[in-house]
């Protein structure tokens, strides 16, 4: 059975088709960009090692989905599909695990669109469109927040009067759940293959968005992102942790509106804001070499805050078994991993420079030094594969039940 995974964003549509019995690599995958803009849509299509690019006239999500179905039909892919899995950013308190789509699920999802106004409406539209174009296929929804449903109350509550939680559901939800959940499963497998303990893990997802997660016996017990994906580490364009008093000051003294403060904290801060140059770590590492001080500061802040966050997660765990790096930066940047682990000497953590340089590829993913009390791993995250896996599990459970 092949599973189609759809990640429908406000201006993009990512897709991947997996065959479960073969491998965790997608058979076909791609990205449709610039949806809803006045410029032609750009489509990247990958099939194994082969890459193709297309451009079609500007249009909205519906036409983009129709283009996809048309190509699937032409290539004979549609007939191979047994289900569709959707990424959904914010499930709120109603969804603590992945679910199959039913009219009741759709109605509850629709009520929660405001929880993540930048993401949930587009995710929802993707489900509605997929139901129209694949009416006979079971569809599943996998939530970025669900993996964190196991957080204890002292970790998920903010120290605000109770009514803000009771009446407005203001609490830590956490995000990147599909990535942390994949890392939890995969790291456990790797550690157990070597007969190593895998009880207490910290997953560090470092991409454009960044978050940490404390994982105890495979379950999330704390995470750095909060009510929104803005809290926690320094990110590509997001500020991460900041004294809320700064927002009050910006509103009172600079008369900035909520919208302007949101723009500042979400889109103009982080690596981009501090460096004044770019949100892309590769560019900043180059600029740092040229002596550009703001880029060096941005890199330094990123590493320091990421390491601090590892320390915070360790408070939620028994002695650490493994720290796991993932995401575009976590998987690809030995320089950033070295800086982060450099701040973690207080816990005895240390890298093997050669293994770090080669991303652990010659050592089963391990990059720690012999003296390090906990293992340090590099694991490639596969969020789409996890969505496909959960979709298969839900469909199989439904079939067994019927
Ligand atoms: P997203 O969160 O958008 O999925 P990614 O996980 O792709 O982002 O991560 C993007 C980040 O990864 C960028 O900052 C990019 O510079 C960084 N990155 C990718 N490859 C490398 C590399 N070889 N060295 C350093 N940074 C890298």
Short mmCIF file of C-alpha atoms and ligand atoms in Angstrom, two decimals:
data_model
loop_
_atom_site.label_atom_id
_atom_site.label_comp_id
_atom_site.label_asym_id
_atom_site.label_seq_id
_atom_site.Cartn_x
_atom_site.Cartn_y
_atom_site.Cartn_z
CA UNK A 1 0.00 0.00 0.00
CA UNK A 2 1.29 3.47 -0.88
CA UNK A 3 0.51 6.45 1.31
CA UNK A 4 0.37 10.06 0.13
CA UNK A 5 1.55 12.60 2.72
CA UNK A 6 0.38 16.17 2.32
CA UNK A 7 1.74 19.21 4.15
CA UNK A 8 -0.37 22.12 2.94
CA UNK A 9 1.02 25.53 3.95
CA UNK A 10 -0.32 29.01 3.31
CA UNK A 11 1.66 29.40 0.08
CA UNK A 12 3.07 25.93 -0.50
CA UNK A 13 2.07 22.30 -0.78
CA UNK A 14 4.61 19.59 0.06
CA UNK A 15 3.84 16.01 -0.84
CA UNK A 16 5.49 12.61 -0.62
CA UNK A 17 4.40 9.09 -1.56
CA UNK A 18 5.76 6.19 0.49
CA UNK A 19 5.65 2.48 0.05
CA UNK A 20 5.96 1.07 3.47
CA UNK A 21 7.31 -2.32 2.74
CA UNK A 22 10.28 -1.02 0.72
CA UNK A 23 12.04 1.77 2.58
CA UNK A 24 11.63 4.99 4.46
CA UNK A 25 12.58 7.00 1.36
CA UNK A 26 9.64 8.37 -0.63
CA UNK A 27 8.95 6.98 -4.10
CA UNK A 28 7.91 10.44 -5.25
CA UNK A 29 8.02 13.76 -3.45
CA UNK A 30 7.84 17.40 -4.27
CA UNK A 31 7.07 20.97 -3.41
CA UNK A 32 4.63 23.38 -5.04
CA UNK A 33 5.53 26.96 -4.13
CA UNK A 34 4.09 30.47 -4.56
CA UNK A 35 0.47 29.35 -4.28
CA UNK A 36 -1.85 32.34 -4.17
CA UNK A 37 0.76 34.84 -5.38
CA UNK A 38 0.62 36.72 -8.67
CA UNK A 39 3.65 34.88 -10.05
CA UNK A 40 3.66 31.43 -11.72
CA UNK A 41 3.72 28.42 -9.39
CA UNK A 42 7.08 26.69 -9.10
CA UNK A 43 6.96 22.93 -8.79
CA UNK A 44 9.87 20.65 -7.86
CA UNK A 45 9.23 16.94 -8.45
CA UNK A 46 11.60 14.24 -7.21
CA UNK A 47 11.46 10.60 -8.15
CA UNK A 48 14.42 8.67 -6.73
CA UNK A 49 17.55 10.45 -7.98
CA UNK A 50 15.64 12.18 -10.77
CA UNK A 51 14.54 15.83 -10.37
CA UNK A 52 12.15 17.78 -12.56
CA UNK A 53 10.92 21.36 -12.42
CA UNK A 54 7.66 22.81 -13.71
CA UNK A 55 5.99 26.19 -13.76
CA UNK A 56 2.24 26.69 -14.09
CA UNK A 57 0.12 29.83 -14.20
CA UNK A 58 -0.56 31.43 -10.82
CA UNK A 59 -3.46 29.85 -9.01
CA UNK A 60 -4.81 28.83 -5.62
CA UNK A 61 -4.54 25.64 -3.56
CA UNK A 62 -7.44 23.94 -5.35
CA UNK A 63 -5.84 24.19 -8.79
CA UNK A 64 -2.45 23.18 -7.36
CA UNK A 65 -4.03 20.04 -5.90
CA UNK A 66 -5.78 19.33 -9.21
CA UNK A 67 -2.45 19.62 -11.05
CA UNK A 68 -0.98 17.10 -8.62
CA UNK A 69 -3.85 14.63 -9.08
CA UNK A 70 -3.62 15.00 -12.84
CA UNK A 71 0.08 14.12 -12.78
CA UNK A 72 -0.52 11.26 -10.33
CA UNK A 73 -3.18 9.91 -12.74
CA UNK A 74 -0.86 10.19 -15.75
CA UNK A 75 1.95 8.35 -13.94
CA UNK A 76 -0.40 5.67 -12.58
CA UNK A 77 0.27 6.73 -8.97
CA UNK A 78 -3.34 7.40 -7.93
CA UNK A 79 -4.33 3.74 -8.30
CA UNK A 80 -1.53 2.68 -5.93
CA UNK A 81 -2.67 4.89 -3.05
CA UNK A 82 -4.24 3.33 0.03
CA UNK A 83 -4.56 6.45 2.17
CA UNK A 84 -3.62 10.07 2.71
CA UNK A 85 -1.86 11.50 5.78
CA UNK A 86 -2.00 15.21 6.54
CA UNK A 87 0.27 17.30 8.69
CA UNK A 88 -1.71 19.57 11.00
CA UNK A 89 0.21 22.09 13.08
CA UNK A 90 -1.96 22.76 16.11
CA UNK A 91 -4.39 20.20 17.49
CA UNK A 92 -4.96 22.12 20.73
CA UNK A 93 -6.27 20.11 23.68
CA UNK A 94 -8.82 18.23 21.55
CA UNK A 95 -6.32 16.07 19.71
CA UNK A 96 -3.80 14.17 21.81
CA UNK A 97 -3.01 11.71 19.02
CA UNK A 98 -3.37 11.21 15.27
CA UNK A 99 -6.90 10.52 14.01
CA UNK A 100 -8.72 9.37 10.90
CA UNK A 101 -10.83 12.08 9.30
CA UNK A 102 -14.56 11.89 10.04
CA UNK A 103 -17.21 14.63 9.81
CA UNK A 104 -16.92 15.09 13.61
CA UNK A 105 -13.11 15.40 13.40
CA UNK A 106 -13.44 17.97 10.60
CA UNK A 107 -15.91 20.01 12.66
CA UNK A 108 -13.56 20.04 15.69
CA UNK A 109 -10.57 20.93 13.50
CA UNK A 110 -12.52 23.81 12.01
CA UNK A 111 -13.33 25.17 15.47
CA UNK A 112 -9.58 25.22 16.27
CA UNK A 113 -8.36 27.09 13.19
CA UNK A 114 -7.64 30.20 15.26
CA UNK A 115 -5.13 28.32 17.45
CA UNK A 116 -2.50 28.70 14.72
CA UNK A 117 -3.82 31.32 12.31
CA UNK A 118 -0.72 31.15 10.11
CA UNK A 119 -0.85 27.35 9.66
CA UNK A 120 -4.10 25.63 10.64
CA UNK A 121 -6.38 27.18 7.97
CA UNK A 122 -4.04 26.05 5.17
CA UNK A 123 -3.65 22.57 6.71
CA UNK A 124 -7.45 22.37 6.91
CA UNK A 125 -7.89 23.41 3.30
CA UNK A 126 -5.48 20.64 2.29
CA UNK A 127 -7.70 18.05 4.02
CA UNK A 128 -10.88 19.39 2.44
CA UNK A 129 -9.31 19.41 -1.03
CA UNK A 130 -7.85 15.93 -0.65
CA UNK A 131 -11.26 14.63 0.39
CA UNK A 132 -12.70 16.06 -2.81
CA UNK A 133 -10.04 14.65 -5.13
CA UNK A 134 -9.55 11.30 -3.33
CA UNK A 135 -13.08 10.66 -2.00
CA UNK A 136 -12.55 6.91 -1.59
CA UNK A 137 -9.29 7.05 0.35
CA UNK A 138 -9.11 7.07 4.16
CA UNK A 139 -7.41 10.24 5.40
CA UNK A 140 -5.50 10.74 8.62
CA UNK A 141 -4.42 13.87 10.47
CA UNK A 142 -1.11 13.93 12.33
CA UNK A 143 -0.57 16.85 14.70
CA UNK A 144 2.67 18.71 15.47
CA UNK A 145 1.37 19.19 18.99
CA UNK A 146 0.19 15.63 19.77
CA UNK A 147 3.56 14.13 20.78
CA UNK A 148 3.67 16.68 23.60
CA UNK A 149 0.28 15.69 25.03
CA UNK A 150 2.20 13.70 27.67
CA UNK A 151 3.78 16.79 29.28
CA UNK A 152 3.05 16.97 33.03
CA UNK A 153 0.97 19.94 34.20
CA UNK A 154 3.91 21.68 35.90
CA UNK A 155 5.65 21.71 32.49
CA UNK A 156 2.73 22.76 30.32
CA UNK A 157 1.12 25.43 32.52
CA UNK A 158 2.30 29.03 32.52
CA UNK A 159 2.33 30.79 35.89
CA UNK A 160 -0.76 32.83 35.03
CA UNK A 161 -4.09 32.88 36.91
CA UNK A 162 -5.98 29.67 36.25
CA UNK A 163 -8.78 31.31 34.28
CA UNK A 164 -6.39 32.01 31.37
CA UNK A 165 -5.90 28.28 31.07
CA UNK A 166 -9.52 27.28 31.80
CA UNK A 167 -11.21 29.87 29.63
CA UNK A 168 -8.61 30.51 26.94
CA UNK A 169 -6.52 27.30 26.94
CA UNK A 170 -3.32 29.33 27.28
CA UNK A 171 -0.63 26.72 28.01
CA UNK A 172 2.50 25.19 26.50
CA UNK A 173 1.52 22.96 23.56
CA UNK A 174 4.91 22.40 21.94
CA UNK A 175 5.53 21.85 18.22
CA UNK A 176 7.84 19.85 15.90
CA UNK A 177 6.10 16.84 17.45
CA UNK A 178 6.37 14.66 14.35
CA UNK A 179 10.12 15.29 14.22
CA UNK A 180 10.70 14.67 17.94
CA UNK A 181 8.50 11.59 17.81
CA UNK A 182 10.48 10.22 14.86
CA UNK A 183 13.75 11.00 16.68
CA UNK A 184 12.46 9.24 19.81
CA UNK A 185 11.69 6.06 17.83
CA UNK A 186 14.80 6.07 15.65
CA UNK A 187 17.29 6.96 18.41
CA UNK A 188 15.87 4.23 20.62
CA UNK A 189 16.35 1.73 17.79
CA UNK A 190 19.95 2.84 17.23
CA UNK A 191 20.85 2.78 20.93
CA UNK A 192 19.20 -0.59 21.48
CA UNK A 193 21.05 -2.07 18.50
CA UNK A 194 24.25 -1.28 20.43
CA UNK A 195 22.67 -2.49 23.71
CA UNK A 196 22.84 1.02 25.13
CA UNK A 197 20.35 2.65 27.48
CA UNK A 198 17.67 4.68 25.69
CA UNK A 199 15.53 5.89 28.55
CA UNK A 200 16.44 9.58 28.75
CA UNK A 201 16.94 11.52 25.53
CA UNK A 202 17.12 15.17 24.53
CA UNK A 203 16.17 15.82 20.92
CA UNK A 204 17.48 19.07 19.44
CA UNK A 205 15.70 19.98 16.19
CA UNK A 206 17.66 22.82 14.59
CA UNK A 207 16.37 24.11 11.26
CA UNK A 208 14.75 27.42 10.38
CA UNK A 209 12.48 26.61 13.31
CA UNK A 210 14.28 25.20 16.34
CA UNK A 211 13.11 23.33 19.42
CA UNK A 212 14.31 20.92 22.07
CA UNK A 213 12.40 18.05 23.63
CA UNK A 214 12.97 15.94 26.74
CA UNK A 215 11.99 12.34 25.99
CA UNK A 216 11.51 9.82 28.81
CA UNK A 217 10.77 6.21 27.82
CA UNK A 218 9.72 7.39 24.35
CA UNK A 219 7.32 10.08 25.62
CA UNK A 220 7.71 13.86 25.55
CA UNK A 221 7.98 15.26 29.09
CA UNK A 222 9.04 18.81 28.25
CA UNK A 223 9.72 20.93 25.20
CA UNK A 224 10.95 24.43 24.44
CA UNK A 225 8.20 25.73 22.15
CA UNK A 226 5.10 26.92 23.93
CA UNK A 227 1.65 28.32 23.25
CA UNK A 228 3.02 29.22 19.84
CA UNK A 229 6.17 28.12 17.94
CA UNK A 230 7.82 31.40 18.98
CA UNK A 231 9.09 30.36 22.42
CA UNK A 232 12.47 28.81 23.13
CA UNK A 233 15.62 28.80 21.04
CA UNK A 234 16.96 31.49 18.72
CA UNK A 235 15.69 30.50 15.23
CA UNK A 236 16.16 31.62 11.61
CA UNK A 237 13.85 34.64 11.91
CA UNK A 238 12.17 34.05 15.30
CA UNK A 239 13.48 35.65 18.48
CA UNK A 240 12.80 32.70 20.80
CA UNK A 241 12.71 33.46 24.54
CA UNK A 242 12.38 37.12 25.32
CA UNK A 243 11.25 39.00 28.41
CA UNK A 244 7.50 39.60 27.83
CA UNK A 245 8.19 43.04 29.30
CA UNK A 246 9.89 43.91 26.00
CA UNK A 247 6.55 43.46 24.19
CA UNK A 248 4.80 45.71 26.73
CA UNK A 249 7.53 48.31 26.24
CA UNK A 250 7.25 48.12 22.44
CA UNK A 251 3.50 48.60 22.66
CA UNK A 252 3.62 51.44 25.19
CA UNK A 253 6.70 53.38 24.15
CA UNK A 254 6.86 52.74 20.41
CA UNK A 255 3.09 52.34 19.96
CA UNK A 256 3.69 49.15 18.00
CA UNK A 257 0.53 47.16 17.27
CA UNK A 258 0.15 43.46 18.07
CA UNK A 259 0.59 42.76 14.35
CA UNK A 260 3.83 44.75 14.19
CA UNK A 261 5.23 43.03 17.28
CA UNK A 262 4.28 39.66 15.80
CA UNK A 263 6.11 40.54 12.55
CA UNK A 264 9.17 41.65 14.51
CA UNK A 265 9.37 38.53 16.70
CA UNK A 266 8.41 35.98 14.02
CA UNK A 267 9.93 37.33 10.82
CA UNK A 268 12.62 39.93 11.54
CA UNK A 269 14.49 38.51 14.54
CA UNK A 270 16.62 35.44 15.28
CA UNK A 271 19.70 34.83 13.11
CA UNK A 272 18.40 37.31 10.55
CA UNK A 273 17.69 40.07 13.04
CA UNK A 274 20.96 39.83 14.98
CA UNK A 275 23.20 39.41 11.91
CA UNK A 276 21.31 41.91 9.77
CA UNK A 277 22.33 39.67 6.85
CA UNK A 278 20.53 36.33 6.59
CA UNK A 279 18.53 33.64 8.36
CA UNK A 280 20.69 31.00 6.67
CA UNK A 281 23.44 29.60 8.88
CA UNK A 282 25.67 28.76 5.90
CA UNK A 283 25.74 32.43 4.86
CA UNK A 284 26.49 33.52 8.42
CA UNK A 285 29.36 31.06 8.82
CA UNK A 286 30.88 32.53 5.63
CA UNK A 287 30.35 36.10 6.88
CA UNK A 288 31.90 35.19 10.22
CA UNK A 289 35.03 33.98 8.43
CA UNK A 290 35.20 37.37 6.68
CA UNK A 291 35.17 39.04 10.11
CA UNK A 292 31.54 40.22 10.14
CA UNK A 293 30.94 40.73 13.87
CA UNK A 294 27.09 40.73 13.87
CA UNK A 295 27.08 37.34 12.08
CA UNK A 296 29.53 35.95 14.65
CA UNK A 297 27.29 37.26 17.44
CA UNK A 298 24.17 35.68 15.88
CA UNK A 299 25.95 32.30 15.63
CA UNK A 300 27.22 32.62 19.19
CA UNK A 301 23.76 33.46 20.56
CA UNK A 302 22.17 30.61 18.62
CA UNK A 303 24.64 28.09 20.08
CA UNK A 304 24.43 29.44 23.63
CA UNK A 305 20.62 29.42 23.75
CA UNK A 306 20.44 25.95 22.19
CA UNK A 307 22.85 24.62 24.85
CA UNK A 308 20.88 26.36 27.61
CA UNK A 309 17.77 24.65 26.30
CA UNK A 310 19.47 21.23 26.49
CA UNK A 311 20.19 21.99 30.15
CA UNK A 312 16.54 22.89 30.74
CA UNK A 313 15.39 19.63 29.18
CA UNK A 314 17.84 17.63 31.31
CA UNK A 315 16.04 18.89 34.42
CA UNK A 316 13.01 16.85 33.30
CA UNK A 317 14.99 13.61 32.98
CA UNK A 318 17.07 11.08 34.89
CA UNK A 319 20.76 11.14 33.89
CA UNK A 320 20.96 11.67 30.14
CA UNK A 321 21.47 8.66 27.87
CA UNK A 322 21.74 10.58 24.58
CA UNK A 323 21.60 14.04 23.07
CA UNK A 324 20.32 13.85 19.48
CA UNK A 325 20.92 16.49 16.80
CA UNK A 326 18.50 16.77 13.89
CA UNK A 327 17.07 19.30 11.38
CA UNK A 328 18.94 21.13 8.60
CA UNK A 329 21.49 22.65 11.01
CA UNK A 330 21.61 19.77 13.48
CA UNK A 331 22.26 17.22 10.74
CA UNK A 332 24.62 19.25 8.55
CA UNK A 333 26.66 21.68 10.60
CA UNK A 334 29.62 20.23 12.53
CA UNK A 335 30.62 23.80 13.46
CA UNK A 336 27.32 24.52 15.17
CA UNK A 337 27.20 21.13 16.92
CA UNK A 338 30.73 21.76 18.24
CA UNK A 339 29.78 25.17 19.59
CA UNK A 340 26.65 23.87 21.30
CA UNK A 341 28.40 20.91 22.90
CA UNK A 342 31.23 23.27 23.90
CA UNK A 343 28.73 24.97 26.24
CA UNK A 344 27.73 21.61 27.74
CA UNK A 345 31.09 20.77 29.32
CA UNK A 346 29.48 21.33 32.72
CA UNK A 347 27.66 18.01 32.09
CA UNK A 348 30.85 16.34 30.83
CA UNK A 349 29.45 16.15 27.27
CA UNK A 350 32.16 16.18 24.61
CA UNK A 351 32.48 15.42 20.91
CA UNK A 352 34.88 13.31 18.91
CA UNK A 353 36.02 15.94 16.35
CA UNK A 354 36.48 13.45 13.49
CA UNK A 355 33.13 11.73 14.04
CA UNK A 356 31.47 15.16 14.30
CA UNK A 357 33.11 16.30 11.10
CA UNK A 358 31.65 13.33 9.19
CA UNK A 359 28.23 13.67 10.93
CA UNK A 360 28.76 10.28 12.57
CA UNK A 361 28.32 8.55 9.21
CA UNK A 362 31.18 6.13 9.85
CA UNK A 363 30.15 5.43 13.44
CA UNK A 364 26.44 4.61 13.23
CA UNK A 365 25.50 8.23 13.92
CA UNK A 366 27.54 8.55 17.15
CA UNK A 367 29.73 11.65 17.51
CA UNK A 368 30.61 11.79 21.25
CA UNK A 369 34.14 11.39 22.64
CA UNK A 370 35.06 8.30 24.63
CA UNK A 371 34.93 10.33 27.86
CA UNK A 372 31.43 11.71 27.34
CA UNK A 373 29.00 10.31 29.96
CA UNK A 374 26.09 10.40 27.48
CA UNK A 375 26.02 9.49 23.81
CA UNK A 376 25.64 12.21 21.18
CA UNK A 377 23.91 11.28 17.94
CA UNK A 378 23.15 12.81 14.55
CA UNK A 379 19.86 11.45 13.21
CA UNK A 380 18.17 12.57 10.02
CA UNK A 381 14.56 13.49 10.77
CA UNK A 382 11.84 12.11 8.49
CA UNK A 383 8.64 13.84 9.43
CA UNK A 384 6.77 12.82 6.27
CA UNK A 385 7.68 9.18 6.83
CA UNK A 386 6.34 9.36 10.38
CA UNK A 387 3.06 10.82 9.09
CA UNK A 388 2.83 7.96 6.57
CA UNK A 389 3.60 5.43 9.30
CA UNK A 390 0.89 6.82 11.62
CA UNK A 391 -1.57 6.83 8.71
CA UNK A 392 -0.88 3.16 8.00
CA UNK A 393 -1.28 2.30 11.70
CA UNK A 394 -4.65 4.10 11.91
CA UNK A 395 -5.95 2.47 8.71
CA UNK A 396 -4.80 -0.99 9.87
CA UNK A 397 -6.44 -0.51 13.29
CA UNK A 398 -9.68 0.58 11.61
CA UNK A 399 -9.61 -2.43 9.28
CA UNK A 400 -9.00 -4.80 12.19
CA UNK A 401 -11.87 -3.20 14.08
CA UNK A 402 -14.36 -3.44 11.23
P1 LIG B 1 13.16 24.15 7.89
O1 LIG B 1 12.97 24.37 9.36
O2 LIG B 1 12.68 25.29 7.05
O3 LIG B 1 12.73 22.77 7.41
P2 LIG B 1 15.83 23.10 7.53
O4 LIG B 1 15.65 22.00 8.52
O5 LIG B 1 15.97 22.75 6.10
O6 LIG B 1 14.74 24.22 7.69
O7 LIG B 1 17.15 23.92 7.99
C1 LIG B 1 17.56 25.08 7.33
C2 LIG B 1 18.84 25.55 7.99
O8 LIG B 1 19.83 24.52 7.86
C3 LIG B 1 19.42 26.80 7.35
O9 LIG B 1 19.84 27.71 8.36
C4 LIG B 1 20.63 26.27 6.62
O10 LIG B 1 21.65 27.22 6.57
C5 LIG B 1 21.05 25.14 7.51
N1 LIG B 1 21.94 24.21 6.82
C6 LIG B 1 21.63 23.33 5.84
N2 LIG B 1 22.76 22.70 5.41
C7 LIG B 1 23.81 23.21 6.13
C8 LIG B 1 25.21 22.99 6.16
N3 LIG B 1 25.79 22.12 5.36
N4 LIG B 1 25.94 23.71 7.04
C9 LIG B 1 25.36 24.60 7.86
N5 LIG B 1 24.05 24.86 7.88
C10 LIG B 1 23.27 24.18 7.03
#
